[in-house]
Amino acid sequence: MKVSSVDLLEELDKPRYKPLRDVLRLRRYTRKAVVFEPLSEEDLVFIVKSGRVRVYLSYEDKEFCLAVLGPGDVYSTHTRAFVQAVEDVELLVAPSDVFRRRMEEFPGLYTTMIRVLGSLLGRALTIIDSLAFKKVGKRLLEMLAEEAGRGREMPEGGVLLEWNLTTEQLAAVLGTTRQTMSSLMNSLSREGMLELRGKGSVYIPDPARLAHPPEAWSNIRHCPPGRASAGMRKGEKAGSEEK
């Protein structure tokens, strides 16, 4: 579920960007840890090195997922959003002002950064549009179809999506409840449109079928998201930093 096709890590690994890499520090967080909270006192830029984090808004008992960021994606902590580790994660962080000054030495990298951030903005607007105008079943099918285009092609045909996301986390991404998400996924499985293979892996035999929702969905009650669990909203905020 990577936001951008641009690999910022690959760019930073080029020798000419060593001065920029030198200002980045490695931090590690465990799964479910809330990495940053809204308007964090630490004004940082971070790049996901490994694992994934989700960026979401929270108000009272509701959550609204803006994006799930993977390796090479970049974000800033000084926003109104929470950032939470979906799995064990490594982040490369630097103070925003320091990172900005170093970036001025490498104008060619600005284009890459803008493309990554532009992809993030585009994904957020797509999610907002879907939540406002589309039922959750339609949102799920569109997300599956989009991810299938980036999935791993299998020898027997079809594609494998290795999300490593729980049903609850998928529900948060699509703005619904775990119960509704489970019902929708089970319905797709019964229709032969997907297979659940181990923790967080989804096999799609024929991505073209995703354009046609199963009739059984008409019997599924599509509920709005309920109260978020304390563990998902208030995970341990514990991380380690390395130079």
PDB file of C-alpha atoms in Angstrom:
ATOM      1  CA  MET A   1       0.000   0.000   0.000  1.00  0.00           C
ATOM      2  CA  LYS A   2       2.871   2.309  -0.775  1.00  0.00           C
ATOM      3  CA  VAL A   3       1.752   5.868  -1.452  1.00  0.00           C
ATOM      4  CA  SER A   4       4.302   6.719  -4.146  1.00  0.00           C
ATOM      5  CA  SER A   5       6.167   4.777  -6.840  1.00  0.00           C
ATOM      6  CA  VAL A   6       9.198   7.024  -6.256  1.00  0.00           C
ATOM      7  CA  ASP A   7      11.943   5.368  -4.182  1.00  0.00           C
ATOM      8  CA  LEU A   8      13.377   8.203  -2.102  1.00  0.00           C
ATOM      9  CA  LEU A   9      15.653   5.772  -0.244  1.00  0.00           C
ATOM     10  CA  GLU A  10      17.283   4.767  -3.518  1.00  0.00           C
ATOM     11  CA  GLU A  11      17.878   8.420  -4.351  1.00  0.00           C
ATOM     12  CA  LEU A  12      19.392   9.171  -0.940  1.00  0.00           C
ATOM     13  CA  ASP A  13      21.738   6.197  -1.299  1.00  0.00           C
ATOM     14  CA  LYS A  14      23.563   7.944  -4.137  1.00  0.00           C
ATOM     15  CA  PRO A  15      27.031   9.188  -3.069  1.00  0.00           C
ATOM     16  CA  ARG A  16      26.318  12.842  -3.828  1.00  0.00           C
ATOM     17  CA  TYR A  17      23.582  12.939  -1.178  1.00  0.00           C
ATOM     18  CA  LYS A  18      25.805  11.814   1.704  1.00  0.00           C
ATOM     19  CA  PRO A  19      25.678  15.259   3.426  1.00  0.00           C
ATOM     20  CA  LEU A  20      21.885  14.975   3.489  1.00  0.00           C
ATOM     21  CA  ARG A  21      21.974  11.411   4.798  1.00  0.00           C
ATOM     22  CA  ASP A  22      24.302  12.497   7.579  1.00  0.00           C
ATOM     23  CA  VAL A  23      21.597  14.637   9.220  1.00  0.00           C
ATOM     24  CA  LEU A  24      19.150  11.712   9.365  1.00  0.00           C
ATOM     25  CA  ARG A  25      18.909   9.624  12.521  1.00  0.00           C
ATOM     26  CA  LEU A  26      17.457   6.149  12.764  1.00  0.00           C
ATOM     27  CA  ARG A  27      14.529   5.529  15.103  1.00  0.00           C
ATOM     28  CA  ARG A  28      12.823   2.196  15.703  1.00  0.00           C
ATOM     29  CA  TYR A  29       9.255   1.688  16.904  1.00  0.00           C
ATOM     30  CA  THR A  30       7.308  -1.437  17.689  1.00  0.00           C
ATOM     31  CA  ARG A  31       3.996  -2.407  16.122  1.00  0.00           C
ATOM     32  CA  LYS A  32       1.013  -0.290  17.270  1.00  0.00           C
ATOM     33  CA  ALA A  33       3.215   2.366  18.875  1.00  0.00           C
ATOM     34  CA  VAL A  34       1.932   5.909  18.351  1.00  0.00           C
ATOM     35  CA  VAL A  35       5.030   7.453  16.812  1.00  0.00           C
ATOM     36  CA  PHE A  36       3.908  11.074  16.645  1.00  0.00           C
ATOM     37  CA  GLU A  37       0.851  12.949  17.891  1.00  0.00           C
ATOM     38  CA  PRO A  38      -0.830  16.037  16.383  1.00  0.00           C
ATOM     39  CA  LEU A  39       1.298  19.185  16.406  1.00  0.00           C
ATOM     40  CA  SER A  40       4.146  17.264  17.993  1.00  0.00           C
ATOM     41  CA  GLU A  41       6.704  19.295  19.891  1.00  0.00           C
ATOM     42  CA  GLU A  42       9.305  17.653  17.666  1.00  0.00           C
ATOM     43  CA  ASP A  43       9.127  19.371  14.290  1.00  0.00           C
ATOM     44  CA  LEU A  44      10.668  16.631  12.173  1.00  0.00           C
ATOM     45  CA  VAL A  45      10.792  15.312   8.659  1.00  0.00           C
ATOM     46  CA  PHE A  46      10.849  11.534   8.530  1.00  0.00           C
ATOM     47  CA  ILE A  47      11.388   8.948   5.812  1.00  0.00           C
ATOM     48  CA  VAL A  48      10.158   5.400   6.264  1.00  0.00           C
ATOM     49  CA  LYS A  49      13.151   3.061   5.988  1.00  0.00           C
ATOM     50  CA  SER A  50      11.355  -0.216   6.727  1.00  0.00           C
ATOM     51  CA  GLY A  51       7.886  -1.278   7.844  1.00  0.00           C
ATOM     52  CA  ARG A  52       4.793   0.880   7.535  1.00  0.00           C
ATOM     53  CA  VAL A  53       3.016   3.627   9.433  1.00  0.00           C
ATOM     54  CA  ARG A  54      -0.507   4.929   9.097  1.00  0.00           C
ATOM     55  CA  VAL A  55      -1.346   8.627   9.159  1.00  0.00           C
ATOM     56  CA  TYR A  56      -4.780   9.325  10.602  1.00  0.00           C
ATOM     57  CA  LEU A  57      -7.015  11.954  12.138  1.00  0.00           C
ATOM     58  CA  SER A  58      -8.922  11.237  15.336  1.00  0.00           C
ATOM     59  CA  TYR A  59     -11.915  13.046  16.792  1.00  0.00           C
ATOM     60  CA  GLU A  60     -13.773  11.742  19.838  1.00  0.00           C
ATOM     61  CA  ASP A  61     -14.503   8.081  19.000  1.00  0.00           C
ATOM     62  CA  LYS A  62     -13.798   8.231  15.251  1.00  0.00           C
ATOM     63  CA  GLU A  63     -10.668   7.787  13.172  1.00  0.00           C
ATOM     64  CA  PHE A  64     -10.029   8.816   9.576  1.00  0.00           C
ATOM     65  CA  CYS A  65      -7.021   7.226   7.861  1.00  0.00           C
ATOM     66  CA  LEU A  66      -5.270   9.544   5.402  1.00  0.00           C
ATOM     67  CA  ALA A  67      -2.528   7.186   4.210  1.00  0.00           C
ATOM     68  CA  VAL A  68      -0.422   4.146   4.946  1.00  0.00           C
ATOM     69  CA  LEU A  69       3.224   5.021   4.317  1.00  0.00           C
ATOM     70  CA  GLY A  70       5.819   2.450   3.284  1.00  0.00           C
ATOM     71  CA  PRO A  71       9.595   2.435   2.666  1.00  0.00           C
ATOM     72  CA  GLY A  72      10.689   5.554   0.799  1.00  0.00           C
ATOM     73  CA  ASP A  73       7.646   7.643   1.715  1.00  0.00           C
ATOM     74  CA  VAL A  74       8.212  10.956   3.504  1.00  0.00           C
ATOM     75  CA  TYR A  75       6.098  12.957   5.931  1.00  0.00           C
ATOM     76  CA  SER A  76       6.296  15.715   8.541  1.00  0.00           C
ATOM     77  CA  THR A  77       5.379  15.417  12.227  1.00  0.00           C
ATOM     78  CA  HIS A  78       4.104  18.971  12.619  1.00  0.00           C
ATOM     79  CA  THR A  79       0.541  18.354  11.394  1.00  0.00           C
ATOM     80  CA  ARG A  80      -2.862  17.630  12.923  1.00  0.00           C
ATOM     81  CA  ALA A  81      -2.501  13.907  12.274  1.00  0.00           C
ATOM     82  CA  PHE A  82      -1.422  10.950  14.363  1.00  0.00           C
ATOM     83  CA  VAL A  83       1.288   8.633  13.035  1.00  0.00           C
ATOM     84  CA  GLN A  84       1.181   5.021  14.220  1.00  0.00           C
ATOM     85  CA  ALA A  85       3.363   2.008  13.442  1.00  0.00           C
ATOM     86  CA  VAL A  86       1.338  -0.615  11.568  1.00  0.00           C
ATOM     87  CA  GLU A  87       4.218  -3.049  12.117  1.00  0.00           C
ATOM     88  CA  ASP A  88       7.721  -2.791  13.555  1.00  0.00           C
ATOM     89  CA  VAL A  89       9.156   0.196  11.755  1.00  0.00           C
ATOM     90  CA  GLU A  90      12.400   2.086  11.167  1.00  0.00           C
ATOM     91  CA  LEU A  91      12.281   5.812  10.445  1.00  0.00           C
ATOM     92  CA  LEU A  92      14.998   8.191   9.303  1.00  0.00           C
ATOM     93  CA  VAL A  93      14.312  11.504  11.038  1.00  0.00           C
ATOM     94  CA  ALA A  94      15.801  15.002  10.989  1.00  0.00           C
ATOM     95  CA  PRO A  95      14.707  18.410  12.330  1.00  0.00           C
ATOM     96  CA  SER A  96      12.664  20.130   9.635  1.00  0.00           C
ATOM     97  CA  ASP A  97      14.806  23.269   9.555  1.00  0.00           C
ATOM     98  CA  VAL A  98      18.049  21.289   9.288  1.00  0.00           C
ATOM     99  CA  PHE A  99      16.643  19.041   6.587  1.00  0.00           C
ATOM    100  CA  ARG A 100      15.355  22.055   4.652  1.00  0.00           C
ATOM    101  CA  ARG A 101      18.748  23.807   4.745  1.00  0.00           C
ATOM    102  CA  ARG A 102      20.522  20.696   3.508  1.00  0.00           C
ATOM    103  CA  MET A 103      17.940  20.215   0.784  1.00  0.00           C
ATOM    104  CA  GLU A 104      18.830  23.654  -0.568  1.00  0.00           C
ATOM    105  CA  GLU A 105      22.233  22.205  -1.448  1.00  0.00           C
ATOM    106  CA  PHE A 106      20.574  19.607  -3.692  1.00  0.00           C
ATOM    107  CA  PRO A 107      17.930  21.315  -5.836  1.00  0.00           C
ATOM    108  CA  GLY A 108      17.687  18.237  -8.048  1.00  0.00           C
ATOM    109  CA  LEU A 109      16.253  16.272  -5.158  1.00  0.00           C
ATOM    110  CA  TYR A 110      13.369  18.725  -4.773  1.00  0.00           C
ATOM    111  CA  THR A 111      11.667  17.200  -7.812  1.00  0.00           C
ATOM    112  CA  THR A 112      11.725  13.757  -6.215  1.00  0.00           C
ATOM    113  CA  MET A 113      10.424  15.105  -2.899  1.00  0.00           C
ATOM    114  CA  ILE A 114       7.600  16.992  -4.627  1.00  0.00           C
ATOM    115  CA  ARG A 115       6.566  13.851  -6.510  1.00  0.00           C
ATOM    116  CA  VAL A 116       6.440  11.836  -3.287  1.00  0.00           C
ATOM    117  CA  LEU A 117       4.462  14.502  -1.419  1.00  0.00           C
ATOM    118  CA  GLY A 118       2.214  15.037  -4.431  1.00  0.00           C
ATOM    119  CA  SER A 119       1.383  11.331  -4.443  1.00  0.00           C
ATOM    120  CA  LEU A 120       0.541  11.526  -0.744  1.00  0.00           C
ATOM    121  CA  LEU A 121      -1.771  14.498  -1.312  1.00  0.00           C
ATOM    122  CA  GLY A 122      -3.418  12.777  -4.252  1.00  0.00           C
ATOM    123  CA  ARG A 123      -4.031   9.634  -2.199  1.00  0.00           C
ATOM    124  CA  ALA A 124      -5.522  11.676   0.659  1.00  0.00           C
ATOM    125  CA  LEU A 125      -7.908  13.468  -1.714  1.00  0.00           C
ATOM    126  CA  THR A 126      -8.921  10.135  -3.256  1.00  0.00           C
ATOM    127  CA  ILE A 127      -9.693   8.744   0.196  1.00  0.00           C
ATOM    128  CA  ILE A 128     -11.735  11.828   1.117  1.00  0.00           C
ATOM    129  CA  ASP A 129     -13.685  11.556  -2.146  1.00  0.00           C
ATOM    130  CA  SER A 130     -14.367   7.859  -1.527  1.00  0.00           C
ATOM    131  CA  LEU A 131     -15.504   8.376   2.047  1.00  0.00           C
ATOM    132  CA  ALA A 132     -17.820  11.193   1.024  1.00  0.00           C
ATOM    133  CA  PHE A 133     -19.446   9.626  -2.022  1.00  0.00           C
ATOM    134  CA  LYS A 134     -18.906   5.855  -2.150  1.00  0.00           C
ATOM    135  CA  LYS A 135     -20.111   2.924  -0.072  1.00  0.00           C
ATOM    136  CA  VAL A 136     -17.474   0.958   1.770  1.00  0.00           C
ATOM    137  CA  GLY A 137     -17.871  -2.074  -0.507  1.00  0.00           C
ATOM    138  CA  LYS A 138     -17.043   0.034  -3.540  1.00  0.00           C
ATOM    139  CA  ARG A 139     -14.073   1.552  -1.717  1.00  0.00           C
ATOM    140  CA  LEU A 140     -12.755  -1.912  -0.864  1.00  0.00           C
ATOM    141  CA  LEU A 141     -13.017  -3.135  -4.463  1.00  0.00           C
ATOM    142  CA  GLU A 142     -11.262  -0.032  -5.789  1.00  0.00           C
ATOM    143  CA  MET A 143      -8.461  -0.380  -3.239  1.00  0.00           C
ATOM    144  CA  LEU A 144      -8.009  -4.071  -4.101  1.00  0.00           C
ATOM    145  CA  ALA A 145      -7.922  -3.260  -7.817  1.00  0.00           C
ATOM    146  CA  GLU A 146      -5.344  -0.508  -7.299  1.00  0.00           C
ATOM    147  CA  GLU A 147      -3.121  -2.700  -5.136  1.00  0.00           C
ATOM    148  CA  ALA A 148      -3.457  -5.610  -7.574  1.00  0.00           C
ATOM    149  CA  GLY A 149      -1.659  -3.469 -10.144  1.00  0.00           C
ATOM    150  CA  ARG A 150       1.355  -3.432  -7.815  1.00  0.00           C
ATOM    151  CA  GLY A 151       0.995  -6.967  -6.456  1.00  0.00           C
ATOM    152  CA  ARG A 152       3.285  -9.941  -6.994  1.00  0.00           C
ATOM    153  CA  GLU A 153       2.330 -12.005 -10.028  1.00  0.00           C
ATOM    154  CA  MET A 154       1.993 -15.687  -9.162  1.00  0.00           C
ATOM    155  CA  PRO A 155       3.000 -18.702 -11.326  1.00  0.00           C
ATOM    156  CA  GLU A 156      -0.574 -20.039 -11.229  1.00  0.00           C
ATOM    157  CA  GLY A 157      -1.903 -16.663 -12.386  1.00  0.00           C
ATOM    158  CA  GLY A 158      -3.416 -13.865 -10.352  1.00  0.00           C
ATOM    159  CA  VAL A 159      -1.545 -11.614  -7.934  1.00  0.00           C
ATOM    160  CA  LEU A 160      -0.577 -11.760  -4.274  1.00  0.00           C
ATOM    161  CA  LEU A 161      -0.920  -8.719  -2.019  1.00  0.00           C
ATOM    162  CA  GLU A 162       1.299  -8.854   1.061  1.00  0.00           C
ATOM    163  CA  TRP A 163      -0.257  -6.160   3.243  1.00  0.00           C
ATOM    164  CA  ASN A 164       0.419  -7.539   6.731  1.00  0.00           C
ATOM    165  CA  LEU A 165      -2.575  -5.518   7.881  1.00  0.00           C
ATOM    166  CA  THR A 166      -5.157  -6.819  10.338  1.00  0.00           C
ATOM    167  CA  THR A 167      -8.884  -6.647   9.590  1.00  0.00           C
ATOM    168  CA  GLU A 168      -9.123  -3.810  12.110  1.00  0.00           C
ATOM    169  CA  GLN A 169      -6.374  -1.852  10.366  1.00  0.00           C
ATOM    170  CA  LEU A 170      -7.959  -2.360   6.940  1.00  0.00           C
ATOM    171  CA  ALA A 171     -11.252  -1.159   8.394  1.00  0.00           C
ATOM    172  CA  ALA A 172      -9.524   1.987   9.670  1.00  0.00           C
ATOM    173  CA  VAL A 173      -8.056   2.656   6.223  1.00  0.00           C
ATOM    174  CA  LEU A 174     -11.511   2.425   4.608  1.00  0.00           C
ATOM    175  CA  GLY A 175     -13.423   4.199   7.362  1.00  0.00           C
ATOM    176  CA  THR A 176     -15.618   1.335   8.539  1.00  0.00           C
ATOM    177  CA  THR A 177     -15.861  -1.218  11.359  1.00  0.00           C
ATOM    178  CA  ARG A 178     -13.928  -4.438  11.778  1.00  0.00           C
ATOM    179  CA  GLN A 179     -17.208  -6.379  11.627  1.00  0.00           C
ATOM    180  CA  THR A 180     -18.223  -4.832   8.308  1.00  0.00           C
ATOM    181  CA  MET A 181     -14.762  -5.345   6.829  1.00  0.00           C
ATOM    182  CA  SER A 182     -14.757  -8.983   7.924  1.00  0.00           C
ATOM    183  CA  SER A 183     -18.182  -9.527   6.322  1.00  0.00           C
ATOM    184  CA  LEU A 184     -17.068  -7.947   3.053  1.00  0.00           C
ATOM    185  CA  MET A 185     -13.824  -9.927   2.856  1.00  0.00           C
ATOM    186  CA  ASN A 186     -15.616 -13.181   3.677  1.00  0.00           C
ATOM    187  CA  SER A 187     -18.179 -12.452   0.964  1.00  0.00           C
ATOM    188  CA  LEU A 188     -15.428 -11.885  -1.607  1.00  0.00           C
ATOM    189  CA  SER A 189     -13.775 -15.106  -0.476  1.00  0.00           C
ATOM    190  CA  ARG A 190     -16.992 -17.118  -0.899  1.00  0.00           C
ATOM    191  CA  GLU A 191     -17.410 -15.661  -4.388  1.00  0.00           C
ATOM    192  CA  GLY A 192     -13.899 -16.812  -5.299  1.00  0.00           C
ATOM    193  CA  MET A 193     -12.737 -13.245  -5.889  1.00  0.00           C
ATOM    194  CA  LEU A 194      -9.940 -13.498  -3.327  1.00  0.00           C
ATOM    195  CA  GLU A 195      -8.243 -15.910  -0.950  1.00  0.00           C
ATOM    196  CA  LEU A 196      -6.839 -15.039   2.459  1.00  0.00           C
ATOM    197  CA  ARG A 197      -3.382 -16.579   2.650  1.00  0.00           C
ATOM    198  CA  GLY A 198      -1.828 -16.327   6.057  1.00  0.00           C
ATOM    199  CA  LYS A 199      -1.473 -13.165   8.099  1.00  0.00           C
ATOM    200  CA  GLY A 200      -2.123 -10.115   5.980  1.00  0.00           C
ATOM    201  CA  SER A 201      -1.673 -11.813   2.557  1.00  0.00           C
ATOM    202  CA  VAL A 202      -4.478 -11.702  -0.008  1.00  0.00           C
ATOM    203  CA  TYR A 203      -4.470 -13.657  -3.276  1.00  0.00           C
ATOM    204  CA  ILE A 204      -6.601 -12.311  -6.137  1.00  0.00           C
ATOM    205  CA  PRO A 205      -7.112 -14.961  -8.854  1.00  0.00           C
ATOM    206  CA  ASP A 206      -8.617 -12.569 -11.419  1.00  0.00           C
ATOM    207  CA  PRO A 207      -8.235  -8.818 -10.763  1.00  0.00           C
ATOM    208  CA  ALA A 208     -10.674  -8.040 -13.597  1.00  0.00           C
ATOM    209  CA  ARG A 209     -13.526  -9.500 -11.515  1.00  0.00           C
ATOM    210  CA  LEU A 210     -13.057  -6.738  -8.944  1.00  0.00           C
ATOM    211  CA  ALA A 211     -15.059  -4.448 -11.211  1.00  0.00           C
ATOM    212  CA  HIS A 212     -18.179  -6.493 -10.405  1.00  0.00           C
ATOM    213  CA  PRO A 213     -19.344  -6.626  -6.767  1.00  0.00           C
ATOM    214  CA  PRO A 214     -20.965  -9.871  -5.561  1.00  0.00           C
ATOM    215  CA  GLU A 215     -24.751  -9.930  -5.188  1.00  0.00           C
ATOM    216  CA  ALA A 216     -24.385 -11.101  -1.584  1.00  0.00           C
ATOM    217  CA  TRP A 217     -23.163  -7.626  -0.638  1.00  0.00           C
ATOM    218  CA  SER A 218     -26.702  -6.325  -0.770  1.00  0.00           C
ATOM    219  CA  ASN A 219     -27.337  -8.215   2.478  1.00  0.00           C
ATOM    220  CA  ILE A 220     -24.366  -6.734   4.308  1.00  0.00           C
ATOM    221  CA  ARG A 221     -25.003  -3.755   6.509  1.00  0.00           C
ATOM    222  CA  HIS A 222     -22.299  -1.175   5.813  1.00  0.00           C
ATOM    223  CA  CYS A 223     -21.673   0.503   9.163  1.00  0.00           C
ATOM    224  CA  PRO A 224     -19.729   3.672   9.911  1.00  0.00           C
ATOM    225  CA  PRO A 225     -16.606   3.260  12.048  1.00  0.00           C
ATOM    226  CA  GLY A 226     -17.236   2.724  15.741  1.00  0.00           C
ATOM    227  CA  ARG A 227     -15.179   3.516  18.794  1.00  0.00           C
ATOM    228  CA  ALA A 228     -11.495   3.023  18.212  1.00  0.00           C
ATOM    229  CA  SER A 229      -9.756   0.710  20.610  1.00  0.00           C
ATOM    230  CA  ALA A 230      -7.443   2.258  23.171  1.00  0.00           C
ATOM    231  CA  GLY A 231      -4.586   0.155  21.862  1.00  0.00           C
ATOM    232  CA  MET A 232      -4.985   1.530  18.362  1.00  0.00           C
ATOM    233  CA  ARG A 233      -5.252   5.137  19.473  1.00  0.00           C
ATOM    234  CA  LYS A 234      -2.910   5.197  22.427  1.00  0.00           C
ATOM    235  CA  GLY A 235      -0.171   2.721  21.626  1.00  0.00           C
ATOM    236  CA  GLU A 236       3.100   2.769  23.450  1.00  0.00           C
ATOM    237  CA  LYS A 237       5.103   5.768  22.404  1.00  0.00           C
ATOM    238  CA  ALA A 238       8.474   4.134  22.760  1.00  0.00           C
ATOM    239  CA  GLY A 239      11.220   4.348  20.189  1.00  0.00           C
ATOM    240  CA  SER A 240      14.979   4.181  19.985  1.00  0.00           C
ATOM    241  CA  GLU A 241      17.225   6.484  18.010  1.00  0.00           C
ATOM    242  CA  GLU A 242      20.580   5.814  16.440  1.00  0.00           C
ATOM    243  CA  LYS A 243      23.060   8.034  14.710  1.00  0.00           C
TER     244      LYS A 243
END
